[in-house]
Coordinates of C-alpha atoms in Angstrom, one line a residue:
Chain A
X1 CA 34.9 -56.8 37.8
X2 CA 37.2 -54.5 39.4
X3 CA 36.0 -50.9 40.9
X4 CA 37.5 -48.9 38.7
X5 CA 36.4 -51.0 35.4
X6 CA 33.0 -51.2 37.1
X7 CA 33.6 -47.2 36.9
X8 CA 35.4 -46.7 33.2
X9 CA 32.4 -49.0 32.5
X10 CA 29.9 -46.3 33.9
X11 CA 31.0 -43.4 32.7
X12 CA 31.6 -45.4 28.8
X13 CA 27.5 -45.7 29.1
X14 CA 27.1 -42.1 30.1
X15 CA 29.2 -41.1 27.1
X16 CA 27.1 -42.9 25.1
X17 CA 23.8 -41.9 26.6
X18 CA 25.2 -38.0 26.0
X19 CA 25.6 -38.6 22.5
X20 CA 21.8 -39.9 22.6
X21 CA 21.3 -37.5 23.9
X22 CA 22.4 -35.0 21.6
X23 CA 21.2 -37.0 18.6
X24 CA 18.0 -37.0 19.5
X25 CA 18.1 -32.5 20.2
X26 CA 19.8 -32.6 16.5
X27 CA 16.9 -35.4 15.5
X28 CA 13.7 -33.4 17.5
X29 CA 15.2 -30.2 15.6
X30 CA 16.0 -31.6 12.0
X31 CA 13.0 -33.4 11.5
X32 CA 10.9 -30.4 12.2
X33 CA 12.8 -28.1 9.8
X34 CA 12.4 -30.5 6.8
X35 CA 8.9 -31.2 7.3
X36 CA 8.3 -26.7 7.5
X37 CA 10.1 -27.3 4.1
X38 CA 8.4 -29.8 2.4
X39 CA 5.3 -28.7 3.6
X40 CA 5.8 -25.3 2.8
X41 CA 6.6 -26.0 -1.0
X42 CA 3.5 -28.4 -1.2
X43 CA 2.0 -24.8 -1.2
X44 CA 2.8 -24.6 -5.0
X45 CA -0.8 -26.3 -5.3
X46 CA -4.3 -25.9 -4.0
X47 CA -4.6 -30.0 -4.1
X48 CA -1.6 -30.6 -2.3
X49 CA -1.8 -27.4 0.0
X50 CA -4.4 -28.5 2.9
X51 CA -1.6 -31.8 3.4
X52 CA 1.2 -29.1 3.6
X53 CA 0.2 -27.0 6.3
X54 CA -0.8 -30.7 8.3
X55 CA 3.3 -31.2 7.9
X56 CA 4.5 -27.7 9.3
X57 CA 1.9 -28.4 12.1
X58 CA 3.2 -31.3 12.4
X59 CA 7.0 -30.2 12.8
X60 CA 5.7 -27.2 14.7
X61 CA 4.9 -30.0 17.1
X62 CA 7.4 -31.8 17.1
X63 CA 9.6 -29.2 17.9
X64 CA 7.4 -27.8 20.9
X65 CA 6.9 -31.4 22.5
X66 CA 11.1 -31.3 22.3
X67 CA 11.5 -28.2 23.4
X68 CA 10.0 -28.9 26.9
X69 CA 11.4 -32.2 27.1
X70 CA 14.8 -30.6 27.1
X71 CA 14.4 -27.6 29.0
X72 CA 12.8 -29.9 32.6
X73 CA 13.6 -26.5 34.2
X74 CA 10.0 -25.3 32.5
X75 CA 7.7 -24.4 35.2
X76 CA 5.1 -26.8 33.9
X77 CA 1.4 -25.9 35.1
X78 CA 2.0 -22.2 34.3
X79 CA 3.3 -23.2 30.5
X80 CA 0.8 -25.6 29.8
X81 CA -2.4 -23.0 30.8
X82 CA -0.6 -20.2 29.3
X83 CA -0.6 -22.4 26.3
X84 CA -3.7 -24.2 26.9
X85 CA -5.7 -20.3 27.2
X86 CA -3.3 -18.9 23.8
X87 CA -4.6 -21.9 21.6
X88 CA -8.4 -21.9 23.1
X89 CA -8.4 -18.2 22.2
X90 CA -6.4 -18.6 18.6
X91 CA -8.9 -21.7 17.7
X92 CA -12.0 -19.7 18.5
X93 CA -11.1 -16.1 17.3
X94 CA -10.0 -17.9 14.1
X95 CA -12.8 -20.1 13.7
X96 CA -15.3 -17.8 14.3
X97 CA -13.9 -14.8 11.8
X98 CA -15.1 -13.9 8.8
X99 CA -13.2 -14.6 5.0
X100 CA -13.6 -11.1 4.0
X101 CA -11.8 -10.5 7.6
X102 CA -9.0 -12.7 6.6
X103 CA -6.3 -9.7 6.2
X104 CA -6.9 -8.6 9.3
X105 CA -6.7 -11.9 11.4
X106 CA -3.6 -12.7 9.4
X107 CA -2.2 -8.7 10.5
X108 CA -3.5 -10.3 14.5
X109 CA -1.5 -13.2 14.3
X110 CA 1.4 -11.5 13.1
X111 CA 1.5 -8.8 15.7
X112 CA 1.2 -11.7 18.5
X113 CA 4.5 -13.8 16.4
X114 CA 6.6 -10.1 16.5
X115 CA 5.5 -9.5 20.1
X116 CA 7.0 -13.1 21.4
X117 CA 9.6 -12.2 19.7
X118 CA 10.2 -9.0 21.3
X119 CA 9.9 -10.1 24.6
X120 CA 11.9 -12.7 24.3
X121 CA 14.9 -10.4 23.3
X122 CA 13.8 -7.6 26.1
X123 CA 13.6 -10.8 28.4
X124 CA 17.5 -11.8 27.0
X125 CA 18.6 -8.0 27.8
X126 CA 17.8 -8.1 31.4
X127 CA 19.1 -11.0 32.3
X128 CA 22.8 -10.8 34.5
X129 CA 24.8 -13.0 32.7
X130 CA 26.8 -10.8 29.6
X131 CA 26.0 -11.1 27.0
X132 CA 28.6 -10.9 23.8
X133 CA 28.5 -7.8 21.7
X134 CA 27.5 -9.8 18.7
X135 CA 24.9 -11.4 21.1
X136 CA 23.6 -7.6 22.6
X137 CA 23.3 -7.0 19.0
X138 CA 21.1 -9.9 17.6
X139 CA 18.9 -8.8 20.6
X140 CA 18.1 -5.4 20.0
X141 CA 17.8 -5.8 16.7
X142 CA 14.7 -8.3 17.6
X143 CA 13.4 -6.2 20.3
X144 CA 13.0 -3.7 17.3
X145 CA 11.6 -5.5 14.8
X146 CA 9.2 -7.7 17.0
X147 CA 8.0 -4.2 18.5
X148 CA 7.5 -2.4 14.9
X149 CA 5.8 -5.5 14.1
X150 CA 3.8 -6.0 17.0
X151 CA 2.7 -2.6 16.8
X152 CA 2.3 -2.2 13.5
X153 CA 0.3 -5.5 12.7
X154 CA -2.3 -4.3 15.4
X155 CA -2.8 -1.1 14.0
X156 CA -3.7 -2.6 10.8
X157 CA -6.1 -5.1 12.5
X158 CA -7.7 -1.7 13.6
X159 CA -7.8 0.2 10.6
X160 CA -9.0 -3.4 8.4
X161 CA -11.6 -3.6 11.2
X162 CA -12.6 -0.2 10.7
X163 CA -12.3 0.5 15.2
X164 CA -9.7 2.6 13.9
X165 CA -9.1 6.1 11.7
X166 CA -6.1 7.5 10.8
X167 CA -6.4 10.8 12.4
X168 CA -5.7 13.9 9.7
X169 CA -1.6 14.5 11.3
X170 CA 0.4 16.8 8.9
X171 CA 2.8 14.6 6.9
X172 CA 5.4 16.7 8.2
X173 CA 4.7 16.0 12.3
X174 CA 4.3 12.5 10.9
X175 CA 7.7 12.0 9.3
X176 CA 9.8 14.2 12.2
X177 CA 8.3 12.0 14.8
X178 CA 9.5 9.4 12.8
X179 CA 12.9 10.9 12.2
X180 CA 13.4 11.5 16.2
X181 CA 12.4 7.9 16.7
X182 CA 14.3 6.4 15.0
X183 CA 17.4 8.7 15.9
X184 CA 16.6 7.8 19.8
X185 CA 16.9 3.9 18.6
X186 CA 19.7 4.0 17.0
X187 CA 21.3 6.3 20.1
X188 CA 20.3 3.4 22.4
X189 CA 20.5 0.4 20.5
X190 CA 24.2 2.0 19.6
X191 CA 25.2 2.4 23.4
X192 CA 23.4 -1.0 24.4
X193 CA 25.1 -2.8 22.2
X194 CA 28.5 -1.0 23.6
X195 CA 27.9 0.4 26.9
X196 CA 26.3 -3.7 27.5
X197 CA 23.2 -4.3 30.3
X198 CA 22.6 -0.5 31.0
X199 CA 19.3 -1.4 32.9
X200 CA 15.9 -0.7 31.6
X201 CA 17.9 0.1 28.0
X202 CA 15.7 -2.0 26.6
X203 CA 12.5 -1.4 28.0
X204 CA 13.3 2.3 26.8
X205 CA 14.1 0.3 23.4
X206 CA 10.9 -1.3 23.5
X207 CA 9.0 1.2 23.7
X208 CA 9.9 4.2 21.2
X209 CA 10.2 1.0 18.5
X210 CA 6.3 0.2 19.5
X211 CA 5.5 4.0 18.8
X212 CA 7.6 3.9 15.1
X213 CA 5.2 0.8 14.5
X214 CA 2.4 2.9 15.5
X215 CA 3.4 5.9 13.1
X216 CA 4.7 3.8 10.4
X217 CA 1.3 1.8 9.9
X218 CA -0.8 4.6 11.1
X219 CA -1.1 6.7 7.8
X220 CA -1.7 4.4 5.7
X221 CA -4.7 4.0 3.6
X222 CA -7.0 0.3 3.9
X223 CA -6.1 -0.2 0.3
X224 CA -2.3 -0.8 1.1
X225 CA -2.7 -2.1 4.1
X226 CA -2.5 -6.0 2.9
X227 CA 0.6 -5.0 1.2
X228 CA 1.5 -3.8 4.6
X229 CA 1.0 -6.9 6.2
X230 CA 2.8 -8.6 4.2
X231 CA 5.9 -7.0 5.2
X232 CA 5.4 -6.8 8.5
X233 CA 4.7 -10.4 8.1
X234 CA 8.5 -10.7 6.5
X235 CA 9.8 -9.1 9.1
X236 CA 8.2 -10.8 12.1
X237 CA 10.1 -14.0 10.2
X238 CA 13.3 -12.1 10.4
X239 CA 12.5 -11.5 14.0
X240 CA 11.6 -15.3 14.5
X241 CA 15.5 -16.3 12.4
X242 CA 17.1 -13.6 14.7
X243 CA 15.9 -14.9 18.0
X244 CA 17.3 -18.8 16.8
X245 CA 20.4 -16.9 16.2
X246 CA 20.1 -15.2 20.2
X247 CA 19.3 -18.5 21.5
X248 CA 20.9 -20.9 18.4
X249 CA 18.1 -23.4 17.8
X250 CA 18.7 -24.1 13.9
X251 CA 14.4 -24.6 13.9
X252 CA 13.4 -20.6 14.3
X253 CA 16.6 -19.3 12.0
X254 CA 15.3 -21.9 9.0
X255 CA 11.8 -20.7 9.7
X256 CA 12.1 -16.8 10.0
X257 CA 14.6 -16.8 7.6
X258 CA 11.9 -18.6 5.1
X259 CA 9.2 -16.0 5.9
X260 CA 12.0 -13.5 5.9
X261 CA 12.5 -14.4 2.2
X262 CA 9.7 -15.3 0.9
X263 CA 7.6 -12.5 2.6
X264 CA 9.9 -9.7 1.2
X265 CA 9.1 -11.1 -2.1
X266 CA 5.6 -11.3 -1.8
X267 CA 5.7 -7.9 -0.2
X268 CA 8.0 -6.6 -3.5
X269 CA 5.6 -8.5 -6.0
X270 CA 2.5 -6.9 -4.6
X271 CA 3.4 -3.6 -4.5
X272 CA 4.2 -4.2 -8.2
X273 CA 1.5 -5.4 -9.1
X274 CA -0.2 -2.0 -7.7
X275 CA 2.6 -0.2 -9.6
X276 CA 4.3 1.3 -6.7
X277 CA 6.9 1.1 -5.0
X278 CA 6.9 0.2 -1.4
X279 CA 8.8 3.4 -0.1
X280 CA 5.8 5.0 -1.9
X281 CA 2.9 2.8 0.3
X282 CA 4.6 3.2 3.1
X283 CA 5.2 7.1 2.5
X284 CA 1.8 7.9 0.4
X285 CA 1.8 10.1 -2.0
X286 CA -1.5 10.1 -4.5
X287 CA -3.5 7.7 -2.2
X288 CA -4.5 10.5 0.1
X289 CA -6.0 12.4 -2.9
X290 CA -8.9 10.2 -2.9
X291 CA -12.3 11.5 -4.5
X292 CA -10.3 15.0 -5.6
X293 CA -10.1 14.2 -8.6
X294 CA -13.4 15.2 -10.2
X295 CA -16.1 13.0 -11.7
X296 CA -14.9 11.3 -15.2
X297 CA -18.1 12.7 -16.6
X298 CA -17.2 15.4 -16.1
X299 CA -15.1 16.3 -19.0
X300 CA -15.4 14.3 -22.2
X301 CA -17.4 11.8 -22.3
X302 CA -20.8 10.9 -20.9
X303 CA -21.3 7.2 -18.8
X304 CA -24.2 5.5 -19.9
X305 CA -26.7 3.7 -17.8
X306 CA -28.8 1.1 -18.5
X307 CA -31.4 -0.7 -16.5
X308 CA -31.4 -4.1 -15.3
X309 CA -33.8 -5.6 -18.0
X310 CA -31.2 -3.9 -20.5
X311 CA -28.1 -6.1 -19.1
X312 CA -29.7 -9.2 -17.7
X313 CA -31.3 -9.7 -21.5
X314 CA -27.4 -8.7 -23.1
X315 CA -26.2 -11.4 -20.4
X316 CA -28.8 -13.7 -21.5
X317 CA -27.5 -13.8 -25.3
X318 CA -24.3 -13.3 -25.2
X319 CA -21.9 -17.0 -26.0
X320 CA -19.1 -16.0 -23.2
X321 CA -19.4 -13.8 -19.9
X322 CA -16.6 -12.7 -18.3
X323 CA -16.6 -11.4 -15.4
X324 CA -14.4 -9.0 -13.6
X325 CA -14.4 -9.2 -9.7
X326 CA -12.8 -5.9 -7.7
X327 CA -13.0 -5.0 -3.9
X328 CA -16.5 -3.8 -4.4
X329 CA -17.5 -7.0 -4.4
X330 CA -16.0 -8.0 -1.2
X331 CA -17.1 -4.8 0.4
X332 CA -20.8 -5.7 -0.4
X333 CA -20.4 -9.7 0.5
X334 CA -22.2 -10.2 -2.8
X335 CA -20.3 -13.9 -3.7
X336 CA -23.3 -15.6 -3.9
X337 CA -25.4 -13.9 -5.7
X338 CA -22.5 -14.0 -7.9
X339 CA -23.2 -17.9 -7.6
X340 CA -26.3 -17.6 -8.2
X341 CA -26.1 -15.3 -11.4
X342 CA -23.1 -17.6 -12.6
X343 CA -25.4 -20.8 -12.5
X344 CA -28.4 -19.2 -14.4
X345 CA -26.2 -17.8 -17.0
X346 CA -24.6 -21.6 -17.5
X347 CA -28.0 -22.9 -17.1
X348 CA -29.1 -20.5 -20.6
X349 CA -25.9 -21.9 -22.4
X350 CA -23.4 -18.8 -21.6
X351 CA -19.6 -19.5 -21.0
X352 CA -19.1 -18.2 -17.2
X353 CA -15.5 -17.1 -16.4
X354 CA -13.2 -14.8 -13.9
X355 CA -10.8 -12.7 -14.8
X356 CA -8.7 -12.7 -11.4
X357 CA -6.2 -9.6 -11.6
X358 CA -3.0 -9.9 -9.1
X359 CA -4.1 -7.6 -6.6
X360 CA -8.2 -7.5 -7.1
X361 CA -9.4 -7.7 -3.9
X362 CA -5.9 -5.6 -2.6
X363 CA -4.5 -9.3 -1.7
X364 CA -3.1 -11.8 -4.5
X365 CA -5.6 -14.1 -4.5
X366 CA -7.7 -12.5 -1.8
X367 CA -10.7 -12.6 -4.3
X368 CA -9.9 -16.3 -5.2
X369 CA -11.1 -17.4 -1.7
X370 CA -13.8 -15.3 -1.8
X371 CA -15.5 -16.5 -4.5
X372 CA -14.0 -20.5 -3.6
X373 CA -15.9 -19.9 -0.5
X374 CA -19.3 -19.0 -2.7
X375 CA -18.9 -22.0 -4.3
X376 CA -17.3 -21.0 -7.3
X377 CA -15.2 -23.9 -8.6
X378 CA -11.3 -22.7 -8.7
X379 CA -10.9 -23.7 -12.8
X380 CA -13.7 -21.2 -13.2
X381 CA -11.9 -18.3 -12.2
X382 CA -8.5 -17.2 -14.3
X383 CA -5.5 -14.7 -14.0
X384 CA -4.7 -12.4 -15.9
X385 CA -2.3 -13.6 -18.7
X386 CA -4.4 -16.0 -19.2
X387 CA -7.0 -14.5 -19.5
X388 CA -6.1 -11.3 -21.1
X389 CA -5.6 -12.5 -24.7
X390 CA -9.9 -13.6 -24.1
X391 CA -11.2 -10.3 -24.1
X392 CA -11.6 -10.0 -26.9
X393 CA -13.7 -12.7 -28.4
X394 CA -15.9 -12.3 -25.1
X395 CA -19.7 -10.7 -25.6
X396 CA -19.3 -9.3 -22.3
X397 CA -17.2 -8.4 -19.6
X398 CA -19.0 -7.7 -16.3
X399 CA -16.7 -5.8 -14.1
X400 CA -18.5 -6.1 -10.1
X401 CA -16.4 -3.2 -8.2
X402 CA -13.0 -3.1 -9.9
X403 CA -12.0 0.2 -10.3
X404 CA -8.3 0.4 -11.2
X405 CA -7.4 -3.0 -12.2
X406 CA -9.8 -2.0 -15.6
X407 CA -8.0 1.6 -16.1
X408 CA -6.7 1.3 -19.9
X409 CA -5.1 4.5 -18.7
X410 CA -2.4 2.1 -17.5
X411 CA -1.7 1.3 -20.7
X412 CA -2.0 4.0 -23.0
X413 CA -1.9 7.6 -20.6
X414 CA 2.0 8.0 -19.5
X415 CA 0.8 11.2 -17.7
X416 CA -1.8 8.4 -15.9
X417 CA -0.1 7.5 -12.4
X418 CA -1.7 4.0 -13.2
X419 CA 0.5 4.2 -16.0
X420 CA 2.4 0.9 -16.5
X421 CA 0.5 -1.3 -13.7
X422 CA -0.6 -4.8 -15.1
X423 CA -4.1 -3.7 -16.1
X424 CA -7.5 -6.8 -17.5
X425 CA -8.3 -5.9 -20.9
X426 CA -12.0 -5.1 -20.3
X427 CA -12.2 -2.5 -22.8
X428 CA -11.4 -5.1 -25.6
X429 CA -14.7 -7.0 -24.9
X430 CA -17.4 -6.4 -27.5
X431 CA -19.5 -5.0 -24.4
X432 CA -18.7 -4.0 -20.7
X433 CA -20.6 -3.6 -18.4
X434 CA -20.3 -2.2 -14.8
X435 CA -21.2 -2.8 -11.9
X436 CA -20.2 0.4 -9.3
X437 CA -21.8 1.7 -5.8
X438 CA -21.2 5.7 -7.1
X439 CA -19.8 8.1 -9.3
X440 CA -16.3 8.7 -7.8
X441 CA -13.5 7.1 -9.2
X442 CA -11.5 4.1 -6.7
X443 CA -8.7 3.6 -4.5
X444 CA -6.1 5.4 -6.3
X445 CA -8.1 8.4 -6.7
X446 CA -7.5 8.5 -10.8
X447 CA -10.4 8.3 -12.9
X448 CA -11.8 5.7 -15.5
X449 CA -11.9 6.5 -19.3
X450 CA -13.6 3.3 -19.9
X451 CA -16.7 4.3 -18.2
X452 CA -16.9 7.0 -21.0
X453 CA -16.1 4.6 -23.7
X454 CA -18.7 4.1 -26.2
X455 CA -19.5 0.1 -25.7
X456 CA -19.1 0.8 -22.1
X457 CA -22.8 0.7 -19.5
X458 CA -23.2 1.6 -16.0
X459 CA -25.6 0.0 -13.2
X460 CA -25.3 2.0 -10.5
X461 CA -26.5 0.7 -6.8
X462 CA -24.7 -2.1 -4.1
X463 CA -23.1 -4.8 -5.9
X464 CA -25.7 -7.4 -4.0
X465 CA -28.5 -4.9 -4.5
X466 CA -27.9 -5.2 -8.1
X467 CA -27.0 -8.6 -8.8
X468 CA -29.8 -9.4 -6.9
X469 CA -31.8 -7.4 -9.5
X470 CA -30.2 -8.7 -12.4
X471 CA -30.7 -12.5 -11.4
X472 CA -34.6 -11.5 -11.0
X473 CA -34.7 -9.9 -14.3
X474 CA -33.2 -13.2 -15.9
X475 CA -36.1 -15.1 -14.1
Chain B
X1 CA 31.3 -20.2 19.3
X2 CA 32.7 -18.3 16.5
X3 CA 32.4 -21.6 14.5
X4 CA 28.7 -21.8 15.8
X5 CA 28.0 -18.5 14.1
X6 CA 29.1 -19.4 11.2
X7 CA 27.4 -22.2 10.4
X8 CA 24.2 -20.9 11.8
X9 CA 24.5 -18.3 9.1
X10 CA 25.1 -20.4 6.5
X11 CA 21.8 -22.0 7.0
X12 CA 19.7 -18.9 7.4
X13 CA 21.3 -17.8 3.6
X14 CA 20.1 -21.1 2.8
X15 CA 16.8 -21.1 3.9
X16 CA 17.0 -17.5 3.1
X17 CA 16.9 -18.9 -0.7
X18 CA 14.6 -22.2 0.0
X19 CA 11.9 -18.8 0.6
X20 CA 13.5 -17.4 -2.5
X21 CA 12.8 -20.7 -4.9
X22 CA 9.6 -21.2 -2.0
X23 CA 7.2 -18.2 -3.8
X24 CA 8.5 -18.4 -7.1
X25 CA 7.0 -21.6 -7.3
X26 CA 3.8 -20.6 -5.9
X27 CA 1.1 -19.3 -8.0
X28 CA -0.3 -16.1 -6.8
X29 CA -4.2 -17.6 -6.4
X30 CA -1.9 -19.0 -3.9
X31 CA -0.3 -16.1 -2.1
X32 CA -2.9 -15.8 0.4
X33 CA -2.8 -18.4 2.0
X34 CA 0.9 -18.7 1.0
X35 CA 1.1 -15.7 3.3
X36 CA -1.3 -17.0 6.3
X37 CA 1.3 -20.0 6.3
X38 CA 4.2 -18.2 6.8
X39 CA 2.6 -16.4 9.9
X40 CA 1.8 -19.2 11.5
X41 CA 5.3 -20.8 10.6
X42 CA 7.0 -18.0 12.1
X43 CA 5.0 -18.3 15.3
X44 CA 7.9 -21.5 16.1
X45 CA 9.0 -18.5 18.1
X46 CA 7.1 -19.7 21.0
X47 CA 10.1 -21.7 21.3
X48 CA 12.2 -19.4 21.9
X49 CA 9.3 -18.4 24.4
X50 CA 9.6 -22.0 25.8
X51 CA 13.8 -22.2 26.1
X52 CA 13.1 -18.4 28.2
X53 CA 10.9 -19.9 30.3
X54 CA 13.7 -22.4 31.0
X55 CA 15.8 -19.6 32.4
X56 CA 13.9 -17.4 33.8
X57 CA 14.6 -15.8 37.7
X58 CA 12.0 -13.4 39.3
X59 CA 8.5 -12.4 38.9
X60 CA 8.5 -10.0 36.2
X61 CA 11.2 -13.1 33.8
X62 CA 8.3 -14.9 34.2
X63 CA 5.4 -12.7 33.3
X64 CA 7.7 -11.6 30.2
X65 CA 8.8 -15.8 29.1
X66 CA 4.8 -16.1 29.8
X67 CA 3.4 -13.2 27.7
X68 CA 5.5 -14.1 25.1
X69 CA 4.3 -17.8 25.5
X70 CA 0.7 -16.8 25.1
X71 CA 0.9 -14.1 22.1
X72 CA 3.4 -16.9 20.7
X73 CA 1.0 -19.7 21.1
X74 CA -1.8 -17.7 19.8
X75 CA 0.4 -16.8 16.5
X76 CA 0.7 -20.5 16.0
X77 CA -2.5 -21.3 16.6
X78 CA -4.3 -19.0 14.8
X79 CA -2.0 -19.5 12.3
X80 CA -2.7 -22.7 11.2
X81 CA -6.4 -22.7 11.6
X82 CA -7.1 -19.8 9.9
X83 CA -4.7 -21.1 7.1
X84 CA -6.7 -24.2 7.6
X85 CA -10.0 -22.7 6.5
X86 CA -8.6 -20.4 3.6
X87 CA -6.8 -24.2 2.2
X88 CA -10.7 -25.8 2.9
X89 CA -12.2 -23.0 0.5
X90 CA -10.3 -24.2 -2.5
X91 CA -12.3 -27.1 -4.1
X92 CA -12.3 -28.9 -7.5
X93 CA -15.4 -29.1 -9.5
X94 CA -16.3 -32.6 -9.8
X95 CA -16.1 -33.3 -13.6
X96 CA -14.2 -30.2 -15.0
X97 CA -15.7 -29.8 -18.0
X98 CA -13.6 -26.4 -19.2

């Protein structure tokens, strides 16, 4: 074989090799993308959801493995060490957290993702290679969104964990600071995009955006926090998608867009279920007046208090009981007692069902998880639309630590701030028993006319205690 | 380059539609797991952090990149474990007579 022929053959092998290489890249990123989408689709039923999650995890492993294989110049030792520590810490924390603390766990992990996106953007901006205007714009957006998500989620975590209380900062002072920060970000962002690579500008944008995240979430009350976490989750998704544009990686673009879109809709649905707009939640209004509206007993009706024995008797001689669990149940960790009560009643041939409002526990599906943890089978749990017609045939509606979601004023009182919010038709049951910690109005600070109705009896006290006494009385 | 960008834009928009479809298919009882699952999914930003490592020059860049890898790993792993725990809570009653 002549030397030229030999070298030509060698070249053709190289071309094939190159083609193989790009095919590998394409495959190693296409397969994870497909696994992400198909896995996410499997979340539509509790039966398939867990395997769906495994599909997504496998996709993630392939994508990460491929990235490491495609970049042989990654410093292996420190990278693997850092990933090992991160994974170990992640598993440790996620395994040990209580189910009631779930929302803040999602928040803190979400913040980590936002922080990572912001750091990638920061490093890109500081790169000595000049960026195109578009890349600069994307990097700046990623930096801002990621930083807001990082600090916002951290504050959400601290507040839900009750390690931090919101300072009584005046609304005007707060919005003045937020406004100034926003202006500063816009100016610096513009400078960054037009003037390119001004040294240190990226870091300043990051700092101010981080401050904005703090200012945004700090004034928000615990009840609204899940909506905010959902929003921050969507934001981190968008930041991930933007990072994908930055490094031309389709897996990131697809995964980020998926999260951004579904998270945005979820946020909307959650705020709609609370009859609030997202702007209203973020920039405040009637949640701030908690406890200021007086006790329901003051004007008009009187609340009727019942004894544990009365209630136990009533429950035992009912045919069908609908339990309405709310945040109060989650707060006093009374899930096990609820299950025991259910079992006692089932033993007495009493039908027991659970009516779950979309935002019971203030997070869609959170209540289902808490009840499932206590081994209450989910086919006893009914969504609002499925059970609202059933209340009129129920003997007893047992409301445990739920308030606003049972307020009939939302249906027939146009002046109520809750008016229009979908509520459970608890008032249609023959008898209503309300387990409640005290006489104060609920999260929204709105009084509940349900409590002063003729067919309503109140059982005051901690939900866990009250339920334990009820169980005793039944025995 | 700009061709590339258009393709990426397409992909982004199509993926957004998939996201919208996704949420409309999922019943409210699974919204918390969904939120937790999507939380884990956006941890894929880990890929961005890793590719940042591949061109990181100097100590500062390296530190930033490693920190990003650390945060993103926490996001992915923690997100998955939490989601798996939540989903493990959904039992079906054997028999299920009512």
